[in-house]
Amino acid sequence: AVVSTQSTGSGASGVAAIVLQVLSCMCSDENGESKCALLTHIQSLLNLFNFAWFICGNVWVYKVHGEVVYDDTASEFFCDKTAYLLAFWCITAAYIMLGAMCLLGILLCMCMVCFGS
């Protein structure tokens, strides 16, 4: 149940982030500067919430990784297999992408040092 709550909260805040981004684009001047300071503050709070929710999801999902039970609904560690694996692999994929981006950044910096900028 916690995993589905984590997915639902993440989805709802993701939709809210998209709506706020669209509103921000509609409320910006020719230089791309936002004319609505309140919207910027709301986006910052939403980003902070998303970061905190991601950390909570990590704790909930990885804490029970070896103990999760898919077939005994009476078990304390029961979780729907599809929901759990979706949450597990979405979080893991986020870390894989983060690692790949860091590696790519390091390689780019090395190339700039070796070949000049």
XYZ file of N, CA and C in Angstrom:
351
model
N 0.817 -1.193 0.000
C 0.000 0.000 0.000
C 0.859 1.254 0.000
N 1.997 1.191 0.674
C 2.881 2.354 0.713
C 3.444 2.649 -0.673
N 3.780 1.603 -1.419
C 4.353 1.797 -2.752
C 3.346 2.464 -3.664
N 2.075 2.049 -3.615
C 1.078 2.686 -4.468
C 0.832 4.121 -4.038
N 0.914 4.409 -2.748
C 0.799 5.787 -2.263
C 1.950 6.618 -2.791
N 3.151 6.037 -2.799
C 4.324 6.749 -3.291
C 4.159 7.055 -4.772
N 3.657 6.113 -5.544
C 3.463 6.317 -6.974
C 2.379 7.363 -7.241
N 1.298 7.318 -6.474
C 0.203 8.268 -6.649
C 0.653 9.686 -6.319
N 1.355 9.841 -5.199
C 1.844 11.162 -4.807
C 2.824 11.715 -5.816
N 3.687 10.857 -6.313
C 4.662 11.276 -7.310
C 3.975 11.688 -8.604
N 2.953 10.949 -9.007
C 2.221 11.274 -10.232
C 1.459 12.579 -10.116
N 0.816 12.793 -8.983
C 0.045 14.020 -8.777
C 0.956 15.240 -8.739
N 2.084 15.124 -8.060
C 2.997 16.274 -8.000
C 3.671 16.494 -9.349
N 3.856 15.432 -10.123
C 4.413 15.578 -11.476
C 3.466 16.342 -12.393
N 2.185 16.023 -12.314
C 1.184 16.748 -13.108
C 1.135 18.209 -12.676
N 1.181 18.448 -11.364
C 1.176 19.830 -10.864
C 2.408 20.585 -11.357
N 3.559 19.919 -11.400
C 4.787 20.560 -11.893
C 4.657 20.942 -13.360
N 4.040 20.068 -14.151
C 3.850 20.358 -15.582
C 2.910 21.550 -15.758
N 1.823 21.561 -15.010
C 0.870 22.675 -15.104
C 1.544 23.989 -14.706
N 2.317 23.959 -13.620
C 3.022 25.170 -13.182
C 4.056 25.625 -14.208
N 4.718 24.678 -14.864
C 5.699 25.039 -15.889
C 5.016 25.710 -17.076
N 3.868 25.202 -17.483
C 3.118 25.813 -18.577
C 2.670 27.223 -18.189
N 2.147 27.361 -16.970
C 1.736 28.680 -16.492
C 2.924 29.639 -16.427
N 4.068 29.123 -16.025
C 5.270 29.947 -15.946
C 5.683 30.438 -17.334
N 5.568 29.576 -18.325
C 5.899 29.977 -19.705
C 4.930 31.042 -20.202
N 3.676 30.932 -19.824
C 2.673 31.909 -20.246
C 2.854 33.243 -19.518
N 3.517 33.198 -18.367
C 3.653 34.381 -17.525
C 5.084 34.933 -17.553
N 5.811 34.722 -18.656
C 7.182 35.224 -18.735
C 7.305 36.241 -19.859
N 8.316 37.096 -19.732
C 8.516 38.140 -20.737
C 9.353 37.614 -21.906
N 9.773 38.500 -22.784
C 10.518 38.111 -23.989
C 11.872 37.479 -23.654
N 12.458 37.870 -22.514
C 13.768 37.346 -22.114
C 13.663 36.019 -21.366
N 12.468 35.534 -21.158
C 12.261 34.285 -20.439
C 12.192 34.462 -18.932
N 12.240 35.694 -18.469
C 12.141 35.971 -17.036
C 10.681 35.894 -16.591
N 10.460 35.254 -15.452
C 9.103 35.112 -14.937
C 8.607 36.449 -14.389
N 7.390 36.797 -14.751
C 6.772 38.021 -14.245
C 5.943 37.738 -12.993
N 5.850 36.493 -12.619
C 5.016 36.101 -11.488
C 5.899 35.440 -10.413
N 6.286 36.214 -9.408
C 7.173 35.708 -8.359
C 6.506 34.596 -7.543
N 5.206 34.695 -7.326
C 4.493 33.678 -6.558
C 4.594 32.313 -7.235
N 4.486 32.308 -8.551
C 4.586 31.057 -9.302
C 5.967 30.426 -9.128
N 7.001 31.238 -9.119
C 8.363 30.747 -8.915
C 8.512 30.133 -7.531
N 7.929 30.762 -6.527
C 8.004 30.233 -5.168
C 7.228 28.919 -5.044
N 6.090 28.839 -5.681
C 5.300 27.602 -5.652
C 6.075 26.476 -6.327
N 6.719 26.774 -7.455
C 7.523 25.760 -8.143
C 8.676 25.289 -7.262
N 9.305 26.206 -6.546
C 10.401 25.832 -5.644
C 9.903 24.915 -4.534
N 8.750 25.236 -3.949
C 8.176 24.380 -2.913
C 7.807 23.003 -3.464
N 7.278 22.971 -4.670
C 6.924 21.696 -5.292
C 8.175 20.859 -5.572
N 9.248 21.502 -6.013
C 10.506 20.786 -6.233
C 11.045 20.219 -4.928
N 10.945 20.991 -3.854
C 11.380 20.515 -2.541
C 10.527 19.328 -2.094
N 9.217 19.418 -2.305
C 8.323 18.309 -1.975
C 8.689 17.063 -2.787
N 8.925 17.231 -4.094
C 9.273 16.086 -4.938
C 10.570 15.431 -4.480
N 11.554 16.242 -4.088
C 12.814 15.685 -3.578
C 12.566 14.894 -2.299
N 11.801 15.462 -1.367
C 11.498 14.769 -0.109
C 10.708 13.485 -0.367
N 9.773 13.536 -1.316
C 8.963 12.355 -1.645
C 9.829 11.266 -2.269
N 10.799 11.666 -3.080
C 11.732 10.713 -3.676
C 12.547 10.018 -2.584
N 13.023 10.783 -1.612
C 13.787 10.198 -0.504
C 12.904 9.233 0.294
N 11.663 9.631 0.563
C 10.733 8.734 1.277
C 10.516 7.449 0.486
N 10.334 7.574 -0.818
C 10.151 6.396 -1.662
C 11.348 5.473 -1.613
N 12.554 6.047 -1.592
C 13.773 5.242 -1.463
C 13.741 4.428 -0.173
N 13.399 5.092 0.918
C 13.371 4.420 2.216
C 12.318 3.315 2.210
N 11.107 3.631 1.743
C 10.030 2.648 1.749
C 10.329 1.451 0.858
N 10.859 1.696 -0.313
C 11.055 0.617 -1.283
C 12.289 -0.217 -0.966
N 13.424 0.448 -0.707
C 14.662 -0.307 -0.499
C 14.735 -0.951 0.890
N 14.006 -0.406 1.873
C 14.032 -0.964 3.230
C 13.491 -2.392 3.254
N 12.501 -2.687 2.427
C 11.874 -4.014 2.450
C 12.265 -4.866 1.247
N 13.300 -4.449 0.525
C 13.630 -5.116 -0.741
C 13.784 -6.633 -0.609
N 14.499 -7.106 0.374
C 14.697 -8.548 0.517
C 13.559 -9.260 1.219
N 12.634 -8.515 1.799
C 11.590 -9.108 2.630
C 10.193 -9.025 2.025
N 10.038 -8.326 0.902
C 8.705 -8.125 0.335
C 8.094 -9.465 -0.084
N 6.790 -9.609 0.202
C 6.050 -10.836 -0.102
C 4.966 -10.483 -1.105
N 4.857 -11.275 -2.162
C 3.897 -10.972 -3.227
C 2.600 -11.782 -3.139
N 2.594 -12.892 -2.406
C 1.432 -13.781 -2.479
C 0.658 -13.954 -1.174
N 1.190 -13.550 -0.038
C 0.508 -13.714 1.243
C -0.042 -12.356 1.690
N -1.336 -12.119 1.427
C -1.927 -10.809 1.726
C -1.973 -10.505 3.223
N -1.844 -11.509 4.069
C -1.863 -11.299 5.513
C -0.486 -10.889 6.047
N 0.534 -11.026 5.228
C 1.895 -10.715 5.670
C 2.091 -9.217 5.865
N 2.928 -8.888 6.833
C 3.281 -7.490 7.103
C 4.033 -6.879 5.911
N 4.742 -7.717 5.151
C 5.548 -7.246 4.044
C 4.899 -7.498 2.686
N 3.572 -7.700 2.668
C 2.875 -7.926 1.401
C 2.824 -6.644 0.576
N 3.035 -6.806 -0.708
C 2.866 -5.702 -1.652
C 2.544 -6.301 -3.011
N 1.719 -5.610 -3.770
C 1.429 -6.042 -5.125
C 2.742 -6.074 -5.907
N 2.981 -7.180 -6.593
C 4.261 -7.372 -7.282
C 4.502 -6.299 -8.335
N 3.496 -5.995 -9.140
C 3.652 -5.004 -10.202
C 3.954 -3.613 -9.635
N 3.212 -3.234 -8.595
C 3.416 -1.911 -7.987
C 4.809 -1.803 -7.369
N 5.225 -2.852 -6.650
C 6.540 -2.817 -6.006
C 7.658 -2.762 -7.035
N 7.594 -3.628 -8.026
C 8.666 -3.652 -9.026
C 8.702 -2.374 -9.856
N 7.541 -1.783 -10.120
C 7.515 -0.504 -10.831
C 8.231 0.568 -10.016
N 7.896 0.669 -8.731
C 8.543 1.661 -7.862
C 10.039 1.383 -7.743
N 10.397 0.120 -7.557
C 11.805 -0.252 -7.416
C 12.605 0.131 -8.652
N 12.098 -0.212 -9.837
C 12.865 0.050 -11.054
C 12.821 1.511 -11.478
N 11.770 2.237 -11.132
C 11.760 3.690 -11.415
C 12.820 4.400 -10.580
N 12.907 4.042 -9.305
C 13.921 4.651 -8.444
C 15.322 4.231 -8.898
N 15.493 2.945 -9.183
C 16.796 2.459 -9.633
C 17.198 3.114 -10.948
N 16.250 3.275 -11.869
C 16.536 3.935 -13.150
C 16.951 5.392 -12.943
N 16.353 6.058 -11.968
C 16.742 7.436 -11.670
C 18.201 7.490 -11.229
N 18.627 6.538 -10.409
C 20.028 6.490 -9.986
C 20.959 6.112 -11.132
N 20.518 5.213 -11.992
C 21.334 4.850 -13.149
C 21.528 6.063 -14.055
N 20.448 6.811 -14.309
C 20.567 8.016 -15.150
C 21.451 9.070 -14.490
N 21.335 9.228 -13.178
C 22.183 10.176 -12.467
C 23.659 9.788 -12.599
N 23.950 8.507 -12.425
C 25.324 8.023 -12.570
C 25.842 8.216 -13.987
N 24.993 7.939 -14.983
C 25.403 8.118 -16.382
C 25.670 9.587 -16.695
N 24.837 10.471 -16.155
C 25.045 11.906 -16.384
C 26.341 12.387 -15.718
N 26.624 11.893 -14.527
C 27.882 12.255 -13.854
C 29.079 11.754 -14.648
N 29.005 10.522 -15.107
C 30.083 9.949 -15.911
C 30.272 10.732 -17.207
N 29.188 11.078 -17.853
C 29.248 11.863 -19.079
C 29.856 13.242 -18.814
N 29.499 13.858 -17.707
C 30.070 15.156 -17.342
C 31.567 15.077 -17.105
N 32.006 14.017 -16.417
C 33.434 13.829 -16.166
C 34.177 13.616 -17.483
N 33.609 12.793 -18.356
C 34.247 12.557 -19.654
C 34.322 13.836 -20.480
N 33.281 14.641 -20.452
C 33.263 15.899 -21.167
C 34.347 16.840 -20.627
N 34.463 16.908 -19.311
C 35.519 17.756 -18.717
C 36.899 17.255 -19.097
N 37.103 15.943 -19.104
C 38.402 15.393 -19.498
C 38.716 15.721 -20.955
N 37.720 15.639 -21.812
C 37.924 15.962 -23.228
C 38.269 17.435 -23.404
N 37.617 18.299 -22.627
C 37.901 19.726 -22.719
C 39.321 20.036 -22.252
N 39.772 19.319 -21.218
C 41.141 19.524 -20.716
C 42.158 19.007 -21.725
N 41.893 17.835 -22.282
C 42.837 17.212 -23.218
C 42.914 17.927 -24.558
N 41.776 18.331 -25.077
C 41.720 18.904 -26.420
C 41.533 20.417 -26.428
N 41.445 21.015 -25.282
C 41.247 22.469 -25.195
C 39.793 22.814 -25.400
N 39.424 23.984 -24.937
C 38.014 24.378 -25.069
C 37.857 25.352 -26.111
